[in-house]
Amino acid sequence: MSVAVELRHISKRFPGVIANKDVSMSVETGTVHALVGENGAGKSTVMKILYGMQRPDGGEILVNGKAVHFKNPNDAIEASIGMVHQHFMLADNFTVLENIILGSEPKHGITIDFKAARKKVVEMAAQYGLEIDPDVLVEELGVGQRQRVEILKVLYRGARILIFDEPTAVLVPQEVDDLFNALQGLRAEGMAIIFISHKLDEVLRVADDVTVVRAGSTVAEVKSKDVTARQLAELMVGSELPQPTTHGDTRRPEVTLALKDVSIPTKSGSRDLISHVTFNLHAGEVIGIAGVEGNGQAELVEAIMGLREYTGAIEFSGQNMDRLSVANRRDLGIGLIPEDRQRQAMMMESPLWENRILGHQRGKPVMRGFVLDKKTTIADTRAIMAEFDVRAPGPQTLATALSGGNQQKFIVGREMSKAPSLLVASHPTRGVDVGAQGAIWEELRRAREKGMAILLISADLEELIGMSDRLLVMLRGAITLEIGDPTKTSPEQLGSAMTGAL
Ligand SMILES: Nc1ncnc2c1ncn2[C@@H]1O[C@H](COP(=O)(O)OP(=O)(O)OP(=O)(O)O)[C@@H](O)[C@H]1O
Ligand SMILES: [Mg+2]
């Protein structure tokens, strides 16, 4: 077998941080090669370097045996490297076909030869099991389908070396299976695939080889058949795998959150985005919402937070909240970990201490009377960073300079710091490493014991099953199933219920 990509002793520093100290890895053609490591270990950085988005300070990159020096992603694409980004970069109001060929339109005379392009796309899609309707608008697609478009786009540009940065974080089990099947097809075609994930069981399922990085340096390169998930975790962090479990019943009689026949009708009058949702969430209870992304979970959260109009009634500790603003609702003691951390929970170009204020503009520790108390806010930011192990130089660091998992840890810490009586948590451990996952689960467990009510929305079915006292399955905006004892269900059964197969 030949080596498709070789990274030798890559180093990269940012002001105050060494992102890559000494990363080496060797990826053979016709293999899937996983890259794992703690949050902030330097995985995304080294992949951005390989894709020409960032320049290394030192080290060498060889593609098919030849040294390369990329100035930008176009150079990398030219060298047949493609990257499937975690935050999809598609144009919503264009069709699938248009998105795929955007930027690399085949020319026929002076007009775009759509016919030829379409033929090629349809053939490629069929070949790799990435079937998709080329004429549908991207805005109508779910996450899994959007990812297909991203992959096809990369393949269309002739990529033979494909980088996937946490592709499965947003997918449900069935979609993960589809993706892995496609990866196997690409691998059989002799492509080289680099795959970043924090889900170690997944890594072992799909990858041939695994490179482990720790604090910016490669610490191991192993064959996946030679290691267990536990051993991988130990290589990464030097500790055991945490489990998402809660114990005993901590449910109290008081109802913290009550939804009474809540619906969100669409303007056009077609199907409701949320349809007649009713449930009581008690203090000390965790209710998990299971559903394929796009089945009303996001709208449910928006209704509870007062970000969207609804019919029916929502009560917090017996008080009707229907007329309250978002800020008023937060003041009552509601914390929110939103789904899209970069858009809804952070100002990426601002320092962490300013991000500490976001959503917490009122009261202590941020305000002293009507004045912003900068000193206390900074001290408090530092305390959150310490408690939640947010790895960054300090409160003055810009949010954008944090690795994905560290951003998530910061948001969880900020929301928990006010000890809310209700926490609405969308994908609280998305993108965080095994160690940090364990820490977040532990925080949620402790808060639950103290009587916090938690509404948990997650695509990680093991997390949903393990952490929840009760599960509600949402399909097309309605609650279609209640599971009173989640320990009696498996991720596969739950997955089927989510797609309506049960
Ligand atoms: N543009 C930047 N400016 C400053 N520091 C950065 C920048 N990008 C990354 N870093 C820092 O470099 C280190 C490595 O970050 P990177 O994003 O590569 O980690 P990662 O392994 O992908 O982590 P995660 O699993 O959390 O996504 C982190 O300490 C991060 O804060
Ligand atoms: Mg990353």
PDB file of N, CA and C in Angstrom, residues 121-216:
ATOM      1  N   VAL A 121     -23.084  13.955 -11.183  1.00  0.00           N
ATOM      2  CA  VAL A 121     -23.492  13.948  -9.774  1.00  0.00           C
ATOM      3  C   VAL A 121     -24.368  12.739  -9.460  1.00  0.00           C
ATOM      4  N   VAL A 122     -25.320  12.466 -10.313  1.00  0.00           N
ATOM      5  CA  VAL A 122     -26.222  11.342 -10.082  1.00  0.00           C
ATOM      6  C   VAL A 122     -25.439  10.029 -10.071  1.00  0.00           C
ATOM      7  N   GLU A 123     -24.479   9.915 -10.993  1.00  0.00           N
ATOM      8  CA  GLU A 123     -23.672   8.692 -11.044  1.00  0.00           C
ATOM      9  C   GLU A 123     -22.830   8.516  -9.777  1.00  0.00           C
ATOM     10  N   MET A 124     -22.183   9.614  -9.382  1.00  0.00           N
ATOM     11  CA  MET A 124     -21.360   9.574  -8.183  1.00  0.00           C
ATOM     12  C   MET A 124     -22.183   9.190  -6.963  1.00  0.00           C
ATOM     13  N   ALA A 125     -23.358   9.792  -6.862  1.00  0.00           N
ATOM     14  CA  ALA A 125     -24.228   9.546  -5.707  1.00  0.00           C
ATOM     15  C   ALA A 125     -24.615   8.078  -5.634  1.00  0.00           C
ATOM     16  N   ALA A 126     -24.956   7.517  -6.780  1.00  0.00           N
ATOM     17  CA  ALA A 126     -25.367   6.113  -6.804  1.00  0.00           C
ATOM     18  C   ALA A 126     -24.181   5.216  -6.460  1.00  0.00           C
ATOM     19  N   GLN A 127     -23.029   5.544  -7.000  1.00  0.00           N
ATOM     20  CA  GLN A 127     -21.842   4.715  -6.791  1.00  0.00           C
ATOM     21  C   GLN A 127     -21.491   4.577  -5.309  1.00  0.00           C
ATOM     22  N   TYR A 128     -21.627   5.674  -4.558  1.00  0.00           N
ATOM     23  CA  TYR A 128     -21.195   5.647  -3.164  1.00  0.00           C
ATOM     24  C   TYR A 128     -22.333   5.523  -2.161  1.00  0.00           C
ATOM     25  N   GLY A 129     -23.539   5.257  -2.666  1.00  0.00           N
ATOM     26  CA  GLY A 129     -24.652   5.133  -1.738  1.00  0.00           C
ATOM     27  C   GLY A 129     -24.988   6.449  -1.069  1.00  0.00           C
ATOM     28  N   LEU A 130     -24.836   7.543  -1.821  1.00  0.00           N
ATOM     29  CA  LEU A 130     -25.147   8.866  -1.270  1.00  0.00           C
ATOM     30  C   LEU A 130     -26.318   9.472  -2.050  1.00  0.00           C
ATOM     31  N   GLU A 131     -27.304   8.626  -2.336  1.00  0.00           N
ATOM     32  CA  GLU A 131     -28.418   9.064  -3.178  1.00  0.00           C
ATOM     33  C   GLU A 131     -29.099  10.304  -2.615  1.00  0.00           C
ATOM     34  N   ILE A 132     -29.417  11.207  -3.539  1.00  0.00           N
ATOM     35  CA  ILE A 132     -30.084  12.430  -3.130  1.00  0.00           C
ATOM     36  C   ILE A 132     -30.723  13.057  -4.363  1.00  0.00           C
ATOM     37  N   ASP A 133     -31.859  13.730  -4.155  1.00  0.00           N
ATOM     38  CA  ASP A 133     -32.541  14.384  -5.268  1.00  0.00           C
ATOM     39  C   ASP A 133     -31.778  15.659  -5.635  1.00  0.00           C
ATOM     40  N   PRO A 134     -31.220  15.736  -6.836  1.00  0.00           N
ATOM     41  CA  PRO A 134     -30.379  16.887  -7.181  1.00  0.00           C
ATOM     42  C   PRO A 134     -31.156  18.199  -7.301  1.00  0.00           C
ATOM     43  N   ASP A 135     -32.469  18.123  -7.411  1.00  0.00           N
ATOM     44  CA  ASP A 135     -33.226  19.343  -7.698  1.00  0.00           C
ATOM     45  C   ASP A 135     -33.921  19.956  -6.491  1.00  0.00           C
ATOM     46  N   VAL A 136     -33.788  19.319  -5.352  1.00  0.00           N
ATOM     47  CA  VAL A 136     -34.468  19.842  -4.169  1.00  0.00           C
ATOM     48  C   VAL A 136     -33.611  20.972  -3.573  1.00  0.00           C
ATOM     49  N   LEU A 137     -34.272  21.939  -2.950  1.00  0.00           N
ATOM     50  CA  LEU A 137     -33.531  23.043  -2.334  1.00  0.00           C
ATOM     51  C   LEU A 137     -32.853  22.558  -1.059  1.00  0.00           C
ATOM     52  N   VAL A 138     -31.652  23.029  -0.832  1.00  0.00           N
ATOM     53  CA  VAL A 138     -30.901  22.580   0.334  1.00  0.00           C
ATOM     54  C   VAL A 138     -31.631  22.920   1.635  1.00  0.00           C
ATOM     55  N   GLU A 139     -32.363  24.036   1.650  1.00  0.00           N
ATOM     56  CA  GLU A 139     -33.061  24.420   2.887  1.00  0.00           C
ATOM     57  C   GLU A 139     -34.092  23.388   3.323  1.00  0.00           C
ATOM     58  N   GLU A 140     -34.497  22.521   2.405  1.00  0.00           N
ATOM     59  CA  GLU A 140     -35.491  21.521   2.770  1.00  0.00           C
ATOM     60  C   GLU A 140     -34.868  20.241   3.319  1.00  0.00           C
ATOM     61  N   LEU A 141     -33.540  20.203   3.366  1.00  0.00           N
ATOM     62  CA  LEU A 141     -32.869  18.968   3.768  1.00  0.00           C
ATOM     63  C   LEU A 141     -32.552  18.928   5.254  1.00  0.00           C
ATOM     64  N   GLY A 142     -32.574  17.711   5.794  1.00  0.00           N
ATOM     65  CA  GLY A 142     -32.120  17.515   7.171  1.00  0.00           C
ATOM     66  C   GLY A 142     -30.593  17.455   7.221  1.00  0.00           C
ATOM     67  N   VAL A 143     -30.090  17.313   8.429  1.00  0.00           N
ATOM     68  CA  VAL A 143     -28.641  17.367   8.621  1.00  0.00           C
ATOM     69  C   VAL A 143     -27.899  16.272   7.859  1.00  0.00           C
ATOM     70  N   GLY A 144     -28.407  15.043   7.947  1.00  0.00           N
ATOM     71  CA  GLY A 144     -27.739  13.922   7.312  1.00  0.00           C
ATOM     72  C   GLY A 144     -27.633  14.135   5.804  1.00  0.00           C
ATOM     73  N   GLN A 145     -28.716  14.653   5.233  1.00  0.00           N
ATOM     74  CA  GLN A 145     -28.750  14.890   3.789  1.00  0.00           C
ATOM     75  C   GLN A 145     -27.812  16.024   3.391  1.00  0.00           C
ATOM     76  N   ARG A 146     -27.748  17.033   4.227  1.00  0.00           N
ATOM     77  CA  ARG A 146     -26.833  18.147   3.938  1.00  0.00           C
ATOM     78  C   ARG A 146     -25.401  17.651   3.917  1.00  0.00           C
ATOM     79  N   GLN A 147     -25.129  16.752   4.835  1.00  0.00           N
ATOM     80  CA  GLN A 147     -23.779  16.209   4.873  1.00  0.00           C
ATOM     81  C   GLN A 147     -23.461  15.450   3.583  1.00  0.00           C
ATOM     82  N   ARG A 148     -24.459  14.742   3.063  1.00  0.00           N
ATOM     83  CA  ARG A 148     -24.272  14.064   1.784  1.00  0.00           C
ATOM     84  C   ARG A 148     -23.884  15.053   0.698  1.00  0.00           C
ATOM     85  N   VAL A 149     -24.560  16.184   0.699  1.00  0.00           N
ATOM     86  CA  VAL A 149     -24.264  17.196  -0.317  1.00  0.00           C
ATOM     87  C   VAL A 149     -22.819  17.679  -0.164  1.00  0.00           C
ATOM     88  N   GLU A 150     -22.400  17.890   1.074  1.00  0.00           N
ATOM     89  CA  GLU A 150     -21.014  18.319   1.319  1.00  0.00           C
ATOM     90  C   GLU A 150     -20.020  17.283   0.800  1.00  0.00           C
ATOM     91  N   ILE A 151     -20.324  16.009   1.042  1.00  0.00           N
ATOM     92  CA  ILE A 151     -19.400  14.960   0.604  1.00  0.00           C
ATOM     93  C   ILE A 151     -19.354  14.915  -0.923  1.00  0.00           C
ATOM     94  N   LEU A 152     -20.540  14.989  -1.541  1.00  0.00           N
ATOM     95  CA  LEU A 152     -20.579  14.945  -3.005  1.00  0.00           C
ATOM     96  C   LEU A 152     -19.831  16.131  -3.597  1.00  0.00           C
ATOM     97  N   LYS A 153     -19.956  17.271  -2.929  1.00  0.00           N
ATOM     98  CA  LYS A 153     -19.280  18.465  -3.407  1.00  0.00           C
ATOM     99  C   LYS A 153     -17.757  18.268  -3.417  1.00  0.00           C
ATOM    100  N   VAL A 154     -17.273  17.670  -2.354  1.00  0.00           N
ATOM    101  CA  VAL A 154     -15.840  17.398  -2.237  1.00  0.00           C
ATOM    102  C   VAL A 154     -15.392  16.377  -3.298  1.00  0.00           C
ATOM    103  N   LEU A 155     -16.205  15.333  -3.476  1.00  0.00           N
ATOM    104  CA  LEU A 155     -15.864  14.298  -4.468  1.00  0.00           C
ATOM    105  C   LEU A 155     -15.905  14.872  -5.879  1.00  0.00           C
ATOM    106  N   TYR A 156     -16.867  15.757  -6.102  1.00  0.00           N
ATOM    107  CA  TYR A 156     -17.042  16.361  -7.425  1.00  0.00           C
ATOM    108  C   TYR A 156     -15.795  17.129  -7.847  1.00  0.00           C
ATOM    109  N   ARG A 157     -15.106  17.669  -6.861  1.00  0.00           N
ATOM    110  CA  ARG A 157     -13.874  18.400  -7.145  1.00  0.00           C
ATOM    111  C   ARG A 157     -12.670  17.484  -7.290  1.00  0.00           C
ATOM    112  N   GLY A 158     -12.941  16.174  -7.261  1.00  0.00           N
ATOM    113  CA  GLY A 158     -11.867  15.222  -7.537  1.00  0.00           C
ATOM    114  C   GLY A 158     -11.036  14.842  -6.331  1.00  0.00           C
ATOM    115  N   ALA A 159     -11.577  15.021  -5.124  1.00  0.00           N
ATOM    116  CA  ALA A 159     -10.790  14.676  -3.937  1.00  0.00           C
ATOM    117  C   ALA A 159     -10.545  13.178  -3.853  1.00  0.00           C
ATOM    118  N   ARG A 160      -9.333  12.821  -3.480  1.00  0.00           N
ATOM    119  CA  ARG A 160      -8.979  11.417  -3.224  1.00  0.00           C
ATOM    120  C   ARG A 160      -8.571  11.255  -1.765  1.00  0.00           C
ATOM    121  N   ILE A 161      -8.369  12.380  -1.099  1.00  0.00           N
ATOM    122  CA  ILE A 161      -8.013  12.373   0.316  1.00  0.00           C
ATOM    123  C   ILE A 161      -9.079  13.206   1.010  1.00  0.00           C
ATOM    124  N   LEU A 162      -9.861  12.570   1.879  1.00  0.00           N
ATOM    125  CA  LEU A 162     -11.012  13.269   2.452  1.00  0.00           C
ATOM    126  C   LEU A 162     -10.855  13.436   3.956  1.00  0.00           C
ATOM    127  N   ILE A 163     -11.084  14.659   4.416  1.00  0.00           N
ATOM    128  CA  ILE A 163     -10.985  14.944   5.843  1.00  0.00           C
ATOM    129  C   ILE A 163     -12.391  15.171   6.396  1.00  0.00           C
ATOM    130  N   PHE A 164     -12.735  14.453   7.452  1.00  0.00           N
ATOM    131  CA  PHE A 164     -14.024  14.642   8.118  1.00  0.00           C
ATOM    132  C   PHE A 164     -13.779  15.075   9.564  1.00  0.00           C
ATOM    133  N   ASP A 165     -14.132  16.299   9.915  1.00  0.00           N
ATOM    134  CA  ASP A 165     -13.955  16.776  11.287  1.00  0.00           C
ATOM    135  C   ASP A 165     -15.265  16.601  12.056  1.00  0.00           C
ATOM    136  N   GLU A 166     -15.315  15.618  12.912  1.00  0.00           N
ATOM    137  CA  GLU A 166     -16.493  15.275  13.715  1.00  0.00           C
ATOM    138  C   GLU A 166     -17.783  15.177  12.905  1.00  0.00           C
ATOM    139  N   PRO A 167     -17.793  14.312  11.881  1.00  0.00           N
ATOM    140  CA  PRO A 167     -18.972  14.238  11.009  1.00  0.00           C
ATOM    141  C   PRO A 167     -20.186  13.618  11.680  1.00  0.00           C
ATOM    142  N   THR A 168     -19.984  12.813  12.711  1.00  0.00           N
ATOM    143  CA  THR A 168     -21.118  12.078  13.260  1.00  0.00           C
ATOM    144  C   THR A 168     -21.759  12.784  14.442  1.00  0.00           C
ATOM    145  N   ALA A 169     -21.168  13.890  14.877  1.00  0.00           N
ATOM    146  CA  ALA A 169     -21.695  14.564  16.067  1.00  0.00           C
ATOM    147  C   ALA A 169     -23.167  14.946  15.886  1.00  0.00           C
ATOM    148  N   VAL A 170     -23.567  15.205  14.654  1.00  0.00           N
ATOM    149  CA  VAL A 170     -24.925  15.694  14.427  1.00  0.00           C
ATOM    150  C   VAL A 170     -25.869  14.622  13.873  1.00  0.00           C
ATOM    151  N   LEU A 171     -25.392  13.401  13.753  1.00  0.00           N
ATOM    152  CA  LEU A 171     -26.208  12.382  13.087  1.00  0.00           C
ATOM    153  C   LEU A 171     -26.873  11.414  14.071  1.00  0.00           C
ATOM    154  N   VAL A 172     -28.010  10.844  13.656  1.00  0.00           N
ATOM    155  CA  VAL A 172     -28.642   9.780  14.446  1.00  0.00           C
ATOM    156  C   VAL A 172     -28.056   8.440  13.970  1.00  0.00           C
ATOM    157  N   PRO A 173     -28.267   7.368  14.772  1.00  0.00           N
ATOM    158  CA  PRO A 173     -27.607   6.097  14.452  1.00  0.00           C
ATOM    159  C   PRO A 173     -27.792   5.632  13.002  1.00  0.00           C
ATOM    160  N   GLN A 174     -29.013   5.742  12.500  1.00  0.00           N
ATOM    161  CA  GLN A 174     -29.238   5.268  11.128  1.00  0.00           C
ATOM    162  C   GLN A 174     -28.407   6.070  10.134  1.00  0.00           C
ATOM    163  N   GLU A 175     -28.303   7.382  10.375  1.00  0.00           N
ATOM    164  CA  GLU A 175     -27.509   8.219   9.470  1.00  0.00           C
ATOM    165  C   GLU A 175     -26.019   7.902   9.591  1.00  0.00           C
ATOM    166  N   VAL A 176     -25.608   7.578  10.814  1.00  0.00           N
ATOM    167  CA  VAL A 176     -24.209   7.190  11.019  1.00  0.00           C
ATOM    168  C   VAL A 176     -23.907   5.928  10.210  1.00  0.00           C
ATOM    169  N   ASP A 177     -24.848   4.964  10.259  1.00  0.00           N
ATOM    170  CA  ASP A 177     -24.654   3.737   9.472  1.00  0.00           C
ATOM    171  C   ASP A 177     -24.496   4.063   7.992  1.00  0.00           C
ATOM    172  N   ASP A 178     -25.368   4.937   7.494  1.00  0.00           N
ATOM    173  CA  ASP A 178     -25.292   5.304   6.070  1.00  0.00           C
ATOM    174  C   ASP A 178     -23.944   5.944   5.748  1.00  0.00           C
ATOM    175  N   LEU A 179     -23.523   6.846   6.623  1.00  0.00           N
ATOM    176  CA  LEU A 179     -22.242   7.526   6.390  1.00  0.00           C
ATOM    177  C   LEU A 179     -21.105   6.508   6.365  1.00  0.00           C
ATOM    178  N   PHE A 180     -21.129   5.595   7.327  1.00  0.00           N
ATOM    179  CA  PHE A 180     -20.043   4.614   7.399  1.00  0.00           C
ATOM    180  C   PHE A 180     -20.039   3.703   6.173  1.00  0.00           C
ATOM    181  N   ASN A 181     -21.233   3.365   5.674  1.00  0.00           N
ATOM    182  CA  ASN A 181     -21.286   2.573   4.448  1.00  0.00           C
ATOM    183  C   ASN A 181     -20.642   3.326   3.299  1.00  0.00           C
ATOM    184  N   ALA A 182     -20.948   4.615   3.220  1.00  0.00           N
ATOM    185  CA  ALA A 182     -20.354   5.432   2.154  1.00  0.00           C
ATOM    186  C   ALA A 182     -18.839   5.478   2.317  1.00  0.00           C
ATOM    187  N   LEU A 183     -18.380   5.624   3.552  1.00  0.00           N
ATOM    188  CA  LEU A 183     -16.933   5.666   3.785  1.00  0.00           C
ATOM    189  C   LEU A 183     -16.266   4.365   3.332  1.00  0.00           C
ATOM    190  N   GLN A 184     -16.951   3.249   3.612  1.00  0.00           N
ATOM    191  CA  GLN A 184     -16.371   1.965   3.187  1.00  0.00           C
ATOM    192  C   GLN A 184     -16.261   1.911   1.668  1.00  0.00           C
ATOM    193  N   GLY A 185     -17.257   2.455   0.986  1.00  0.00           N
ATOM    194  CA  GLY A 185     -17.225   2.486  -0.472  1.00  0.00           C
ATOM    195  C   GLY A 185     -16.064   3.328  -0.983  1.00  0.00           C
ATOM    196  N   LEU A 186     -15.844   4.463  -0.360  1.00  0.00           N
ATOM    197  CA  LEU A 186     -14.763   5.363  -0.764  1.00  0.00           C
ATOM    198  C   LEU A 186     -13.404   4.709  -0.512  1.00  0.00           C
ATOM    199  N   ARG A 187     -13.340   4.022   0.584  1.00  0.00           N
ATOM    200  CA  ARG A 187     -12.114   3.337   0.960  1.00  0.00           C
ATOM    201  C   ARG A 187     -11.801   2.249  -0.070  1.00  0.00           C
ATOM    202  N   ALA A 188     -12.852   1.514  -0.472  1.00  0.00           N
ATOM    203  CA  ALA A 188     -12.660   0.448  -1.457  1.00  0.00           C
ATOM    204  C   ALA A 188     -12.190   1.009  -2.798  1.00  0.00           C
ATOM    205  N   GLU A 189     -12.534   2.260  -3.066  1.00  0.00           N
ATOM    206  CA  GLU A 189     -12.093   2.916  -4.294  1.00  0.00           C
ATOM    207  C   GLU A 189     -10.651   3.400  -4.197  1.00  0.00           C
ATOM    208  N   GLY A 190     -10.019   3.171  -3.070  1.00  0.00           N
ATOM    209  CA  GLY A 190      -8.631   3.582  -2.927  1.00  0.00           C
ATOM    210  C   GLY A 190      -8.448   4.995  -2.417  1.00  0.00           C
ATOM    211  N   MET A 191      -9.512   5.552  -1.832  1.00  0.00           N
ATOM    212  CA  MET A 191      -9.349   6.888  -1.267  1.00  0.00           C
ATOM    213  C   MET A 191      -8.790   6.779   0.153  1.00  0.00           C
ATOM    214  N   ALA A 192      -8.240   7.880   0.613  1.00  0.00           N
ATOM    215  CA  ALA A 192      -7.730   7.917   1.973  1.00  0.00           C
ATOM    216  C   ALA A 192      -8.645   8.834   2.772  1.00  0.00           C
ATOM    217  N   ILE A 193      -9.093   8.356   3.911  1.00  0.00           N
ATOM    218  CA  ILE A 193     -10.067   9.108   4.694  1.00  0.00           C
ATOM    219  C   ILE A 193      -9.541   9.382   6.095  1.00  0.00           C
ATOM    220  N   ILE A 194      -9.574  10.647   6.485  1.00  0.00           N
ATOM    221  CA  ILE A 194      -9.183  11.009   7.843  1.00  0.00           C
ATOM    222  C   ILE A 194     -10.448  11.409   8.587  1.00  0.00           C
ATOM    223  N   PHE A 195     -10.612  10.869   9.778  1.00  0.00           N
ATOM    224  CA  PHE A 195     -11.886  10.940  10.465  1.00  0.00           C
ATOM    225  C   PHE A 195     -11.646  11.336  11.925  1.00  0.00           C
ATOM    226  N   ILE A 196     -12.213  12.467  12.335  1.00  0.00           N
ATOM    227  CA  ILE A 196     -12.072  12.906  13.728  1.00  0.00           C
ATOM    228  C   ILE A 196     -13.373  12.617  14.466  1.00  0.00           C
ATOM    229  N   SER A 197     -13.282  12.012  15.634  1.00  0.00           N
ATOM    230  CA  SER A 197     -14.490  11.778  16.421  1.00  0.00           C
ATOM    231  C   SER A 197     -14.124  11.614  17.892  1.00  0.00           C
ATOM    232  N   HIS A 198     -15.070  11.971  18.745  1.00  0.00           N
ATOM    233  CA  HIS A 198     -14.886  11.723  20.176  1.00  0.00           C
ATOM    234  C   HIS A 198     -15.569  10.433  20.601  1.00  0.00           C
ATOM    235  N   LYS A 199     -16.303   9.802  19.671  1.00  0.00           N
ATOM    236  CA  LYS A 199     -16.997   8.567  20.023  1.00  0.00           C
ATOM    237  C   LYS A 199     -16.108   7.393  19.678  1.00  0.00           C
ATOM    238  N   LEU A 200     -15.499   6.835  20.708  1.00  0.00           N
ATOM    239  CA  LEU A 200     -14.432   5.875  20.472  1.00  0.00           C
ATOM    240  C   LEU A 200     -14.944   4.542  19.939  1.00  0.00           C
ATOM    241  N   ASP A 201     -16.172   4.163  20.309  1.00  0.00           N
ATOM    242  CA  ASP A 201     -16.703   2.915  19.762  1.00  0.00           C
ATOM    243  C   ASP A 201     -16.861   3.042  18.245  1.00  0.00           C
ATOM    244  N   GLU A 202     -17.290   4.216  17.822  1.00  0.00           N
ATOM    245  CA  GLU A 202     -17.433   4.519  16.408  1.00  0.00           C
ATOM    246  C   GLU A 202     -16.091   4.462  15.685  1.00  0.00           C
ATOM    247  N   VAL A 203     -15.106   5.038  16.315  1.00  0.00           N
ATOM    248  CA  VAL A 203     -13.756   5.062  15.753  1.00  0.00           C
ATOM    249  C   VAL A 203     -13.291   3.641  15.474  1.00  0.00           C
ATOM    250  N   LEU A 204     -13.524   2.769  16.455  1.00  0.00           N
ATOM    251  CA  LEU A 204     -13.060   1.394  16.299  1.00  0.00           C
ATOM    252  C   LEU A 204     -13.857   0.664  15.227  1.00  0.00           C
ATOM    253  N   ARG A 205     -15.106   1.085  15.051  1.00  0.00           N
ATOM    254  CA  ARG A 205     -15.944   0.428  14.052  1.00  0.00           C
ATOM    255  C   ARG A 205     -15.501   0.782  12.636  1.00  0.00           C
ATOM    256  N   VAL A 206     -15.135   2.028  12.428  1.00  0.00           N
ATOM    257  CA  VAL A 206     -14.956   2.496  11.056  1.00  0.00           C
ATOM    258  C   VAL A 206     -13.495   2.597  10.629  1.00  0.00           C
ATOM    259  N   ALA A 207     -12.584   2.764  11.580  1.00  0.00           N
ATOM    260  CA  ALA A 207     -11.206   3.085  11.190  1.00  0.00           C
ATOM    261  C   ALA A 207     -10.306   1.859  11.113  1.00  0.00           C
ATOM    262  N   ASP A 208      -9.342   1.914  10.223  1.00  0.00           N
ATOM    263  CA  ASP A 208      -8.292   0.894  10.166  1.00  0.00           C
ATOM    264  C   ASP A 208      -7.183   1.241  11.156  1.00  0.00           C
ATOM    265  N   ASP A 209      -6.815   2.510  11.152  1.00  0.00           N
ATOM    266  CA  ASP A 209      -5.722   2.971  12.005  1.00  0.00           C
ATOM    267  C   ASP A 209      -6.193   4.154  12.845  1.00  0.00           C
ATOM    268  N   VAL A 210      -5.538   4.354  13.957  1.00  0.00           N
ATOM    269  CA  VAL A 210      -5.896   5.462  14.836  1.00  0.00           C
ATOM    270  C   VAL A 210      -4.629   6.185  15.276  1.00  0.00           C
ATOM    271  N   THR A 211      -4.631   7.512  15.088  1.00  0.00           N
ATOM    272  CA  THR A 211      -3.549   8.317  15.636  1.00  0.00           C
ATOM    273  C   THR A 211      -4.096   9.070  16.835  1.00  0.00           C
ATOM    274  N   VAL A 212      -3.382   9.005  17.950  1.00  0.00           N
ATOM    275  CA  VAL A 212      -3.823   9.668  19.175  1.00  0.00           C
ATOM    276  C   VAL A 212      -2.919  10.877  19.425  1.00  0.00           C
ATOM    277  N   VAL A 213      -3.546  12.051  19.579  1.00  0.00           N
ATOM    278  CA  VAL A 213      -2.745  13.228  19.934  1.00  0.00           C
ATOM    279  C   VAL A 213      -3.098  13.680  21.344  1.00  0.00           C
ATOM    280  N   ARG A 214      -2.106  14.178  22.022  1.00  0.00           N
ATOM    281  CA  ARG A 214      -2.311  14.686  23.374  1.00  0.00           C
ATOM    282  C   ARG A 214      -1.488  15.958  23.474  1.00  0.00           C
ATOM    283  N   ALA A 215      -2.147  17.030  23.889  1.00  0.00           N
ATOM    284  CA  ALA A 215      -1.489  18.327  24.058  1.00  0.00           C
ATOM    285  C   ALA A 215      -0.578  18.675  22.877  1.00  0.00           C
ATOM    286  N   GLY A 216      -1.109  18.498  21.664  1.00  0.00           N
ATOM    287  CA  GLY A 216      -0.374  18.962  20.495  1.00  0.00           C
ATOM    288  C   GLY A 216       0.663  18.008  19.938  1.00  0.00           C
TER     289      GLY A 216
END
